[in-house]
Short mmCIF file of C-alpha atoms and ligand atoms in Angstrom, two decimals:
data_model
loop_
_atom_site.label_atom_id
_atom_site.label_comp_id
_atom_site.label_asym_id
_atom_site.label_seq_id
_atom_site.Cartn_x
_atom_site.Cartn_y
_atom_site.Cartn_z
CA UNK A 1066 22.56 -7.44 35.43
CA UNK A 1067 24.61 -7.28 32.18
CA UNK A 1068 22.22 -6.24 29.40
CA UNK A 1069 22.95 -8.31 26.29
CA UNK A 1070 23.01 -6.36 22.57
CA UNK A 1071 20.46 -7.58 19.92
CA UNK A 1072 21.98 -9.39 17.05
CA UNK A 1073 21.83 -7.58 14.13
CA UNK A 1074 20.29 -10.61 12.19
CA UNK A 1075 17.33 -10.65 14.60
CA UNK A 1076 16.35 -6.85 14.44
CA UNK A 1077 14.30 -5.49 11.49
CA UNK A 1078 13.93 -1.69 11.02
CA UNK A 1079 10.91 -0.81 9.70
CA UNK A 1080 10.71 2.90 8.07
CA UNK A 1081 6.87 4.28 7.76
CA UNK A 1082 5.70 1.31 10.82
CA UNK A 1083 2.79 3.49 11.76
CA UNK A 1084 0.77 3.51 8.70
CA UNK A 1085 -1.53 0.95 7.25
CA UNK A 1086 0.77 -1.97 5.98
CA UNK A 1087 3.50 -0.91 8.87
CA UNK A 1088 1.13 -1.68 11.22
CA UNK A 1089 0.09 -4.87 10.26
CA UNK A 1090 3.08 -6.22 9.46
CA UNK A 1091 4.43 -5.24 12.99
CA UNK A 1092 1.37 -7.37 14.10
CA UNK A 1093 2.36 -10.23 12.30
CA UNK A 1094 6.05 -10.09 13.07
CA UNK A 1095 5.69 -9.91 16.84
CA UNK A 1096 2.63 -12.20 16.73
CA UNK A 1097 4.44 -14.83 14.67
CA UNK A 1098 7.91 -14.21 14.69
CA UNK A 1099 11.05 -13.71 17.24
CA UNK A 1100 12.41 -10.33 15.71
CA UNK A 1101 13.14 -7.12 17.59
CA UNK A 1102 11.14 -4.81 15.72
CA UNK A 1103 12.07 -0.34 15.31
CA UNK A 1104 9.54 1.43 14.31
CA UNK A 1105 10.49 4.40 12.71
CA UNK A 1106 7.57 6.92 12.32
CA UNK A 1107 6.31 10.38 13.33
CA UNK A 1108 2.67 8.82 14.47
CA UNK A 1109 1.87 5.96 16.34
CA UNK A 1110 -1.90 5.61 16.43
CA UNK A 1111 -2.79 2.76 14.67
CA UNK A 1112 0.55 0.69 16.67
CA UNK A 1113 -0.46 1.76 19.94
CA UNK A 1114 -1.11 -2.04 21.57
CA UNK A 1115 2.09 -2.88 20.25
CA UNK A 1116 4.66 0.43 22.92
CA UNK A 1117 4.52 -1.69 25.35
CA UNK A 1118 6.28 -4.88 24.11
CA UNK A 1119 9.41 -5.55 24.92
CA UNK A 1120 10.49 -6.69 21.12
CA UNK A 1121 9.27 -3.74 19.99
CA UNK A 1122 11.01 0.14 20.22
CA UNK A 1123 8.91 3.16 18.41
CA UNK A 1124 11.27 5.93 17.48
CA UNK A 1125 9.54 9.12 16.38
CA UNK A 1126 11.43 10.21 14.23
CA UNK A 1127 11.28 12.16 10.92
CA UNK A 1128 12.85 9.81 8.03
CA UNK A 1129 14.51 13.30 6.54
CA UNK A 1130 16.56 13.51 10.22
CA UNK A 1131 19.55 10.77 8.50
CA UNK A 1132 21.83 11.44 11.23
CA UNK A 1133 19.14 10.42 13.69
CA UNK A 1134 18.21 7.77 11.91
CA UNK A 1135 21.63 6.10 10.50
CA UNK A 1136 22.57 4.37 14.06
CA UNK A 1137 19.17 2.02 13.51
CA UNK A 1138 19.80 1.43 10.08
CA UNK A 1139 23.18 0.12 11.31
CA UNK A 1140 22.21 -2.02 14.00
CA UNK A 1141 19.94 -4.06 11.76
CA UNK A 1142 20.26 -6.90 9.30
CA UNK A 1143 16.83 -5.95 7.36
CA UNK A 1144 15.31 -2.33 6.93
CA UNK A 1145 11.80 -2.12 5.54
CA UNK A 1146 10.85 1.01 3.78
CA UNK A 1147 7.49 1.90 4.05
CA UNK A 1148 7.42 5.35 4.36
CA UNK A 1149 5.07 6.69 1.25
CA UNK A 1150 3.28 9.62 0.45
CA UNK A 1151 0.59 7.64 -1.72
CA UNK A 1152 -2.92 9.24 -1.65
CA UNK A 1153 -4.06 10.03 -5.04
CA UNK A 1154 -5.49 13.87 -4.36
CA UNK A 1155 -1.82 14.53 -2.97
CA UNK A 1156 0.02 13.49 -6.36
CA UNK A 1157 -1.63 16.58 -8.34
CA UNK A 1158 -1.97 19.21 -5.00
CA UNK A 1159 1.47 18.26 -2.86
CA UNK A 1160 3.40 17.28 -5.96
CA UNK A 1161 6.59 18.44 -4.47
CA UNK A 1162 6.59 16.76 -1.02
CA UNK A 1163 5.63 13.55 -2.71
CA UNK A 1164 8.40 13.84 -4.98
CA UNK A 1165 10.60 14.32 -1.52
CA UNK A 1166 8.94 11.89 0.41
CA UNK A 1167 9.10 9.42 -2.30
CA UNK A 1168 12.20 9.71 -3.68
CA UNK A 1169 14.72 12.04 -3.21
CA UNK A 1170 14.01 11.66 0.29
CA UNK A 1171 14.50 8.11 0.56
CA UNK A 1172 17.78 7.95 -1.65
CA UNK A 1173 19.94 8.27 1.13
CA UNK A 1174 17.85 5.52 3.25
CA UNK A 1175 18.82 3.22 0.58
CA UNK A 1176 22.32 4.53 0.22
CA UNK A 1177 22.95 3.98 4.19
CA UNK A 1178 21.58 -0.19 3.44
CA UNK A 1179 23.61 -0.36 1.05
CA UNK A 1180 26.71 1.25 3.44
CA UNK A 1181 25.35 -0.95 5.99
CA UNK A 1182 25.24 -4.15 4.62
CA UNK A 1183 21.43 -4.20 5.78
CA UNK A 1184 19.28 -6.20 3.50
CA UNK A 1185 16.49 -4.30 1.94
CA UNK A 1186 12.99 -4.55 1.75
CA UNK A 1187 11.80 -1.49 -0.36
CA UNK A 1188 7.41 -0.88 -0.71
CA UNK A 1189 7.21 0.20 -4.15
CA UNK A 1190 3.53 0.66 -5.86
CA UNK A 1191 1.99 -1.19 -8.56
CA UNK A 1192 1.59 2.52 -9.85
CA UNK A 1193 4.68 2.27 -11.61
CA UNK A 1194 3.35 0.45 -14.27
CA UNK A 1195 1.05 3.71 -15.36
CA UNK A 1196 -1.42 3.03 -18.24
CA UNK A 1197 -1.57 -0.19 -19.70
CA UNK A 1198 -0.23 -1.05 -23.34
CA UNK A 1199 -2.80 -3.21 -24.37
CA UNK A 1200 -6.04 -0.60 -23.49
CA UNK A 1201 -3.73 1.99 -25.38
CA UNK A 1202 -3.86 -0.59 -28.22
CA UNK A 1203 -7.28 -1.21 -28.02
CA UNK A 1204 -7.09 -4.32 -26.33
CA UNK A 1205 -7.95 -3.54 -22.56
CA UNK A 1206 -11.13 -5.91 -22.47
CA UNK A 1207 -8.33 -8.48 -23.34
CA UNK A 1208 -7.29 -10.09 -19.91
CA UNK A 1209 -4.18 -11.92 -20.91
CA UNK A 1210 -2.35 -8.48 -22.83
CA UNK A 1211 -3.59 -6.92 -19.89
CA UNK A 1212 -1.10 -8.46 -17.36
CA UNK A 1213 1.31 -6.58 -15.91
CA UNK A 1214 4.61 -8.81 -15.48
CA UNK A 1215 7.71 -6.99 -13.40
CA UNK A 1216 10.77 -7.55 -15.31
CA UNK A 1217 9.33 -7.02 -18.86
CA UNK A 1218 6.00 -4.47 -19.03
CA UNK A 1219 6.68 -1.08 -20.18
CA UNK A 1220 6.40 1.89 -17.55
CA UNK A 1221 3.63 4.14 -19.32
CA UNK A 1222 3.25 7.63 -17.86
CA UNK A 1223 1.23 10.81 -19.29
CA UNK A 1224 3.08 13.94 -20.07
CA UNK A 1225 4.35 16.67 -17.10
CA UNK A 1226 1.05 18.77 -16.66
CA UNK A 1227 -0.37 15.69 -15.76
CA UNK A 1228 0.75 15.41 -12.12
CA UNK A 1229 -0.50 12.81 -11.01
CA UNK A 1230 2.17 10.83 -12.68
CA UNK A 1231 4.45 12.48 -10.26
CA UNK A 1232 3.80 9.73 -7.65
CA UNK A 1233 4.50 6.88 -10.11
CA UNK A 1234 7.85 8.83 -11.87
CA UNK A 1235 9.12 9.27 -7.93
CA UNK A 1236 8.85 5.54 -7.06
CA UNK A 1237 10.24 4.05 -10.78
CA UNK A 1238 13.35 6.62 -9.75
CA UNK A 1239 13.35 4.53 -6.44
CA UNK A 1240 13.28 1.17 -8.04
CA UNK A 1241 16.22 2.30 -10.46
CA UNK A 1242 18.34 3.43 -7.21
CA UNK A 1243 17.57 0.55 -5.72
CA UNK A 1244 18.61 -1.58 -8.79
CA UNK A 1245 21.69 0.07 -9.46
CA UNK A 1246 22.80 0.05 -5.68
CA UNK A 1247 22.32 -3.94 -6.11
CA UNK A 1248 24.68 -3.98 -9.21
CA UNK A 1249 27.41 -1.49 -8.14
CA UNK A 1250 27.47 -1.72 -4.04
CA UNK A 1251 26.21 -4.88 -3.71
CA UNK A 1252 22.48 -4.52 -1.99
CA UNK A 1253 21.04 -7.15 -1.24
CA UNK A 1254 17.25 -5.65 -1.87
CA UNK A 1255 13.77 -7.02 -2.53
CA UNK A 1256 11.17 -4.72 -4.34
CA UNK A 1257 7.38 -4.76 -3.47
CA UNK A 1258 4.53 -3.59 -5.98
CA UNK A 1259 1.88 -3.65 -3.92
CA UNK A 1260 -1.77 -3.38 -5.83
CA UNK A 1261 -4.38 -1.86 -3.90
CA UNK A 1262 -4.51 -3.63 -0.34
CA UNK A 1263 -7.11 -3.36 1.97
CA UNK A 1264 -8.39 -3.63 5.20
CA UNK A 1265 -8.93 -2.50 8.85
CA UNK A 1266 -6.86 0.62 9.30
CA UNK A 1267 -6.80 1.65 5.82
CA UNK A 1268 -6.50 5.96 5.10
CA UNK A 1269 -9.06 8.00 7.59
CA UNK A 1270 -12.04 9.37 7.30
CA UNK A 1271 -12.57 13.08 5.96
CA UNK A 1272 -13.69 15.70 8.86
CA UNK A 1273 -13.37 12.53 11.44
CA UNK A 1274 -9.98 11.44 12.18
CA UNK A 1275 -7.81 13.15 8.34
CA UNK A 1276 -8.41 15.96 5.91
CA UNK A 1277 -8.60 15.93 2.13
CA UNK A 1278 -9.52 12.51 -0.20
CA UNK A 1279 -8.62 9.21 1.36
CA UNK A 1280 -8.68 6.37 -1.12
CA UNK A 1281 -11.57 4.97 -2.96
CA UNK A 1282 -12.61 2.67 0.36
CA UNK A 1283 -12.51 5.37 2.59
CA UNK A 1284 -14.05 7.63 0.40
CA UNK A 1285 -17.16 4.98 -0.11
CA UNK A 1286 -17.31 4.66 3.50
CA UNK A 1287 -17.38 7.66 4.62
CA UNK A 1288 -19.98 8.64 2.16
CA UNK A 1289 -22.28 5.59 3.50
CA UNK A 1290 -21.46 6.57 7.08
CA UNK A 1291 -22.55 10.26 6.13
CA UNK A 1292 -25.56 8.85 4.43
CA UNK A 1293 -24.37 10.61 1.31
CA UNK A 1294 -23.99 9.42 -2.30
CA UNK A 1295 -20.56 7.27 -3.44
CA UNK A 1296 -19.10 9.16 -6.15
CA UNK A 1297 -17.73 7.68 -9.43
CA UNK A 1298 -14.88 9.07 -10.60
CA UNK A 1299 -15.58 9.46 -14.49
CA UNK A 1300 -18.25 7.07 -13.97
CA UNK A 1301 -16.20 4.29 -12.15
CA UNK A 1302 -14.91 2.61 -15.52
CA UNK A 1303 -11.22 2.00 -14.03
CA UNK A 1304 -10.34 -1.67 -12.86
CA UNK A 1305 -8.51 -2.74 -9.79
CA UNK A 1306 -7.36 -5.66 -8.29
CA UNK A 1307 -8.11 -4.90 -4.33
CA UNK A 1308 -5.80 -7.23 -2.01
CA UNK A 1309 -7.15 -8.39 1.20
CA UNK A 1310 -4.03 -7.16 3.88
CA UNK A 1311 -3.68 -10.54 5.40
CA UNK A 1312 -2.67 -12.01 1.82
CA UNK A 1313 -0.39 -9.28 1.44
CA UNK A 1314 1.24 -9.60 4.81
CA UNK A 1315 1.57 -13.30 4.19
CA UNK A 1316 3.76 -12.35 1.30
CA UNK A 1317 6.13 -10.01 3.26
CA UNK A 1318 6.69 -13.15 5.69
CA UNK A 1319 7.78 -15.49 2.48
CA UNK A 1320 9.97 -12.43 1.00
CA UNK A 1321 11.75 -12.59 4.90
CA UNK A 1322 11.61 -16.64 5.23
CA UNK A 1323 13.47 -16.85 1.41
CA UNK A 1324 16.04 -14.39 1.50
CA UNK A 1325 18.16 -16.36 -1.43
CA UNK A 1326 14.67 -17.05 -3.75
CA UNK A 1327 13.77 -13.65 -3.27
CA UNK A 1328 16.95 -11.57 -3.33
CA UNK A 1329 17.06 -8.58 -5.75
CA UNK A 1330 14.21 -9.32 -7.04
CA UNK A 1331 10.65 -7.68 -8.01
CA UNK A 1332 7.04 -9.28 -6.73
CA UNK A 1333 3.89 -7.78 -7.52
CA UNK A 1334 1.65 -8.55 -5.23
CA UNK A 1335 -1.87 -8.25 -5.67
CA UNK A 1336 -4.80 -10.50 -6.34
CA UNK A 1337 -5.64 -10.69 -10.28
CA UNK A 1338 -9.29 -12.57 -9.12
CA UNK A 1339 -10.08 -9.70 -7.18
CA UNK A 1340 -10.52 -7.23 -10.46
CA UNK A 1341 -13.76 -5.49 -10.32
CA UNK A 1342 -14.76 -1.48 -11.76
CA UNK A 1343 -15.22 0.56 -9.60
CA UNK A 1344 -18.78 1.36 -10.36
CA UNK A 1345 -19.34 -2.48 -9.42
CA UNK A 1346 -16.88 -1.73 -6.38
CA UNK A 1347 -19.55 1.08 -5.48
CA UNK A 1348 -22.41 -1.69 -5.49
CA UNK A 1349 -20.96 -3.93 -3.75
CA UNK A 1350 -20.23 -1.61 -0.82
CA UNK A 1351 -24.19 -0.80 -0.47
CA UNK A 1352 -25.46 -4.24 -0.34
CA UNK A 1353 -22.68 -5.57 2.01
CA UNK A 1354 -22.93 -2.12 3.54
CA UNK A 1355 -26.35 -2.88 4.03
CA UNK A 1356 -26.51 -6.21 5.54
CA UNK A 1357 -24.16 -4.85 8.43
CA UNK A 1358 -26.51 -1.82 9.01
CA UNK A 1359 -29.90 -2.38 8.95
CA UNK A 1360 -31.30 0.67 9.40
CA UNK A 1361 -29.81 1.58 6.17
CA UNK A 1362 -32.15 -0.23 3.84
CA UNK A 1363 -34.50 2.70 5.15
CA UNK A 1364 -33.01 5.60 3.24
CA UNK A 1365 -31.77 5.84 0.09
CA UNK A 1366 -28.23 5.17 -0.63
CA UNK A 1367 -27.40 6.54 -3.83
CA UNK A 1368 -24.16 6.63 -6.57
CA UNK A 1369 -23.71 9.85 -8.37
CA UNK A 1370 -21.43 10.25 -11.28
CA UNK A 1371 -18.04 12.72 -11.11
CA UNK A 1372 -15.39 14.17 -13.31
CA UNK A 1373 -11.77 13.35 -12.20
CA UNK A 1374 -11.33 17.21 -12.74
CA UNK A 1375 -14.21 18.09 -10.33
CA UNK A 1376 -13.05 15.51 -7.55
CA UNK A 1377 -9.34 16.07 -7.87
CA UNK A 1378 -8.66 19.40 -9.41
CA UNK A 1379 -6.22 19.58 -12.83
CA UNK A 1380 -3.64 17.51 -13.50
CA UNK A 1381 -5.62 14.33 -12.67
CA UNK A 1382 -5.01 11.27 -14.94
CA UNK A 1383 -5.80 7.63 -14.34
CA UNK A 1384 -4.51 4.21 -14.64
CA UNK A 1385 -7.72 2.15 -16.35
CA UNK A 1386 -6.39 -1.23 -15.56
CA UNK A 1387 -4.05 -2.89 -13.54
CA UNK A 1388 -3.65 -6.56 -13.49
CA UNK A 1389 -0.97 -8.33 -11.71
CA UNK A 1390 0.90 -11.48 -12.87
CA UNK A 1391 1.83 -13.07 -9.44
CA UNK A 1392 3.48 -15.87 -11.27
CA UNK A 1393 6.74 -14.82 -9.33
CA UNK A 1394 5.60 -14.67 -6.14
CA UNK A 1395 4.07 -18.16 -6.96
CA UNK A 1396 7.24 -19.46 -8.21
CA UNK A 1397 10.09 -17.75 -6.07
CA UNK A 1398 7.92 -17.34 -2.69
CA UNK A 1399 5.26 -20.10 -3.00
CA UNK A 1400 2.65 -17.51 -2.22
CA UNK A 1401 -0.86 -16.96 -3.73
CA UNK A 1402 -3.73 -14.77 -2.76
CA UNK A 1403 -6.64 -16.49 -0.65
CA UNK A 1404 -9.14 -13.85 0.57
CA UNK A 1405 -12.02 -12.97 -2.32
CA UNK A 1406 -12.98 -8.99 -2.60
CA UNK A 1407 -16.31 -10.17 -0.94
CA UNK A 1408 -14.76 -11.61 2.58
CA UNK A 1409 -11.86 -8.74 2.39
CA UNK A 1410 -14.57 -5.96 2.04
CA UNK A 1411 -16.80 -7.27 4.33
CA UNK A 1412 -14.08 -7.27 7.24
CA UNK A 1413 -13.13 -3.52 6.35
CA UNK A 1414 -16.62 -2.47 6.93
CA UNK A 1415 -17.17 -4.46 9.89
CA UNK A 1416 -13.55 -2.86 11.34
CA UNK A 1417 -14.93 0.42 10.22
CA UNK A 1418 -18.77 0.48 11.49
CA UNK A 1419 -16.89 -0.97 15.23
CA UNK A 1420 -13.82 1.98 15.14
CA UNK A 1421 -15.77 4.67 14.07
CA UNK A 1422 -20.25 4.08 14.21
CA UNK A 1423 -20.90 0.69 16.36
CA UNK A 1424 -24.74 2.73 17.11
CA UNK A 1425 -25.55 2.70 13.31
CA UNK A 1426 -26.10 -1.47 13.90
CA UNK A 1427 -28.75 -0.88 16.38
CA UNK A 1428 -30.86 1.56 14.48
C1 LIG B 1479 -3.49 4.47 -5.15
C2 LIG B 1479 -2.02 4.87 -5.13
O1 LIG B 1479 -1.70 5.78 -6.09
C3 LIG B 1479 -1.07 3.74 -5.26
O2 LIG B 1479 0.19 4.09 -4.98
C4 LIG B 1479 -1.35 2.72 -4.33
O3 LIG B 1479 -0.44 1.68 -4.52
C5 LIG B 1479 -2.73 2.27 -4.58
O4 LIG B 1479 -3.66 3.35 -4.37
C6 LIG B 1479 -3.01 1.18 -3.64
O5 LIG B 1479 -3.82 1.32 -2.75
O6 LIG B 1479 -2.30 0.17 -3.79
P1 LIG B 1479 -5.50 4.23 -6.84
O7 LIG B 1479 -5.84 2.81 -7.06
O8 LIG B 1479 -5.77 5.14 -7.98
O9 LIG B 1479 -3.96 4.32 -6.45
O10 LIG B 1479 -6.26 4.77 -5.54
P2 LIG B 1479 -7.76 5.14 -5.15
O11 LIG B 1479 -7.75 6.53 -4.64
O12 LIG B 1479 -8.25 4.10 -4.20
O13 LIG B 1479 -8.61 5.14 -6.50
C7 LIG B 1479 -9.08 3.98 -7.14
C8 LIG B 1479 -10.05 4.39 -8.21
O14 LIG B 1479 -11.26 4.84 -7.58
C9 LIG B 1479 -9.60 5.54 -9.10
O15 LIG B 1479 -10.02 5.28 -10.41
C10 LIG B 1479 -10.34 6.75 -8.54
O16 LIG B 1479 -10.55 7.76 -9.49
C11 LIG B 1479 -11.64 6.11 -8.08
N1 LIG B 1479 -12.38 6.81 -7.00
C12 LIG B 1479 -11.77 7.23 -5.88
C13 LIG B 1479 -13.78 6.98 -7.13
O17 LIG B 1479 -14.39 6.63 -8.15
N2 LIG B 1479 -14.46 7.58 -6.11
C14 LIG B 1479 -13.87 8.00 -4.98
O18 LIG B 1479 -14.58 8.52 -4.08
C15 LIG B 1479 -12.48 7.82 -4.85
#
């Protein structure tokens, strides 16, 4: 029988599909879509229920390997780059490979869409934005000068011996490529900032499945799961807005459904009524933490206070706030946030106590 070639306009390449948001977009796209789906990745863990369907072809491949990778980049009409180095404790210890990984490493990526005529969809991070303007101006209790808008807030990063700007400088560089490959060669691109997203599948947890400092969920739950205390980074003061990964997900589908509203454009997408500290992050986390374990009420659970220098080593620097105007995505996509930080966390830990510790609910 004569085996018929996908059409390019129904086959998405997705760069980085084993990783957190990879994996749960490939979920969503075979579950509620009718793309053919690449995967492009050296692991494929977390996408293992997913080898076996015929929509779907993992490719392990390294994204460095461009001859290897150029023929899938040609034989689809959208490319998805996910592929990120983006833990914190690597920005200030693997400085170099995440200025590879995220950026001059994925330069020719988007150089090949643009070649290609692919459209791109390019993960950026609401890092970008750095420090905030108005909490360098004494205003960051201020909500409204807090906002972070994409096409007019000022980039705000700390000087070179402060690494962990690296991360941030390495995307904006991306973002400019990007830009300028729209203007000049004609790429038809849409940028992501995601802020903070969540959920089952997120980072790993030290000494059990990853080495080195996950993110600040991980971290927490690996500490409750070790029956250790939750550390504060400089006492837990910083603000995020943490994004439940269905919302987010939700918002990749409108950025593929409205290719003209959202063409070379920029979205943040996070979820401003989500902002909490930390510190109050930390809290939360125990009681919910609680509820699902029972046992745990018996022994203490405790929070203990930490330098940045002492958790991360030099060249450790912060963003203090970082609050999203989605009016974009609201206007272009018609997408809005649904899931409050008290649903979104509780289905992490549930994911996490049934992966990794289901016993701990019948002590
Ligand atoms: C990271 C990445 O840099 C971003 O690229 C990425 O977009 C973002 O996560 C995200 O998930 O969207 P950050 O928010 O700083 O940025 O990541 P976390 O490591 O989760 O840290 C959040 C805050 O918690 C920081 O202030 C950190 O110092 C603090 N923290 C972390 C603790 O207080 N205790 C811990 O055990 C770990």
């Amino acid at each position: 029988m004569q085996q018929t070639v996908p059409d390019k306009n129904d086959t998405i390449t997705i760069v980085g599909c084993g990783g957190f948001i990879g994996s749960h977009l490939l979920d969503r796209l075979l579950e509620a879509t009718h793309y053919r789906v690449i995967g492009i990745d050296l692991v494929s863990g977390k996408i293992s229920r997913h080898l076996n369907n015929d929509r779907f072809s993992f490719v392990k491949l390294d994204m460095h390997d461009i001859p290897s990778v150029k023929p899938y980049i040609e034989r689809s009409g959208i490319v998805i780059l996910l592929a990120a180095l983006c833990n914190p404790s690597l920005y200030t210890t693997r400085t170099l490979d995440v200025i590879d990984v995220n950026c001059t490493g994925t330069i020719p990526l988007i150089n090949m869409c643009a070649e290609a005529g692919a459209r791109l969809v390019y993960f950026s991070t609401s890092e970008v934005y750095g420090r905030t303007a108005a909490s360098l101006a004494g205003r960051g209790d201020d909500a409204e000068s807090c906002l972070l808008r994409e096409d007019c807030s000022p980039f705000i990063l700390g000087p070179v011996e402060a690494q962990r700007w690296s991360y941030a400088c390495a995307k904006q560089l991306i973002e400019r490529v990007v830009f300028a490959c729209g203007q000049e060669h004609g790429l038809n691109y849409t940028i992501v900032r995601p802020f903070n997203f969540i959920g089952p599948r997120m980072d790993f947890l030290p000494g059990i499945d990853g080495e080195g400092i996950p993110r600040v969920l991980a971290c927490f739950l690996s500490a409750l799961i070790a029956r250790k205390p939750l550390r504060l980074v400089d006492g837990g003061r910083n603000r995020r807005c943490f994004t439940w990964i269905g919302d987010a997900i939700d918002a990749c589908m409108k950025i593929l459904e409205r290719p003209e509203a959202a063409r070379n454009q920029i979205f943040n997408i996070g979820n401003p009524s989500n902002e909490t500290t930390i510190a109050e992050l930390a809290d939360r986390m125990i009681r919910l933490w609680r509820r699902q374990v029972p046992g745990a009420s018996a022994h203490g659970i405790a929070v203990e206070e930490i330098s940045a220098r002492d958790f991360y080593g030099p060249g450790y620097e912060d963003s203090d706030r970082r609050l999203p105007d989605i009016g974009k995505a609201e206007r272009l996509l018609g997408w809005e946030p649904k899931t409050g930080l008290e649903t979104a966390l509780d289905t992490t830990i549930k994911a996490c106590i049934d992966l990794y510790c289901p016993a701990l609910r019948k002590e």
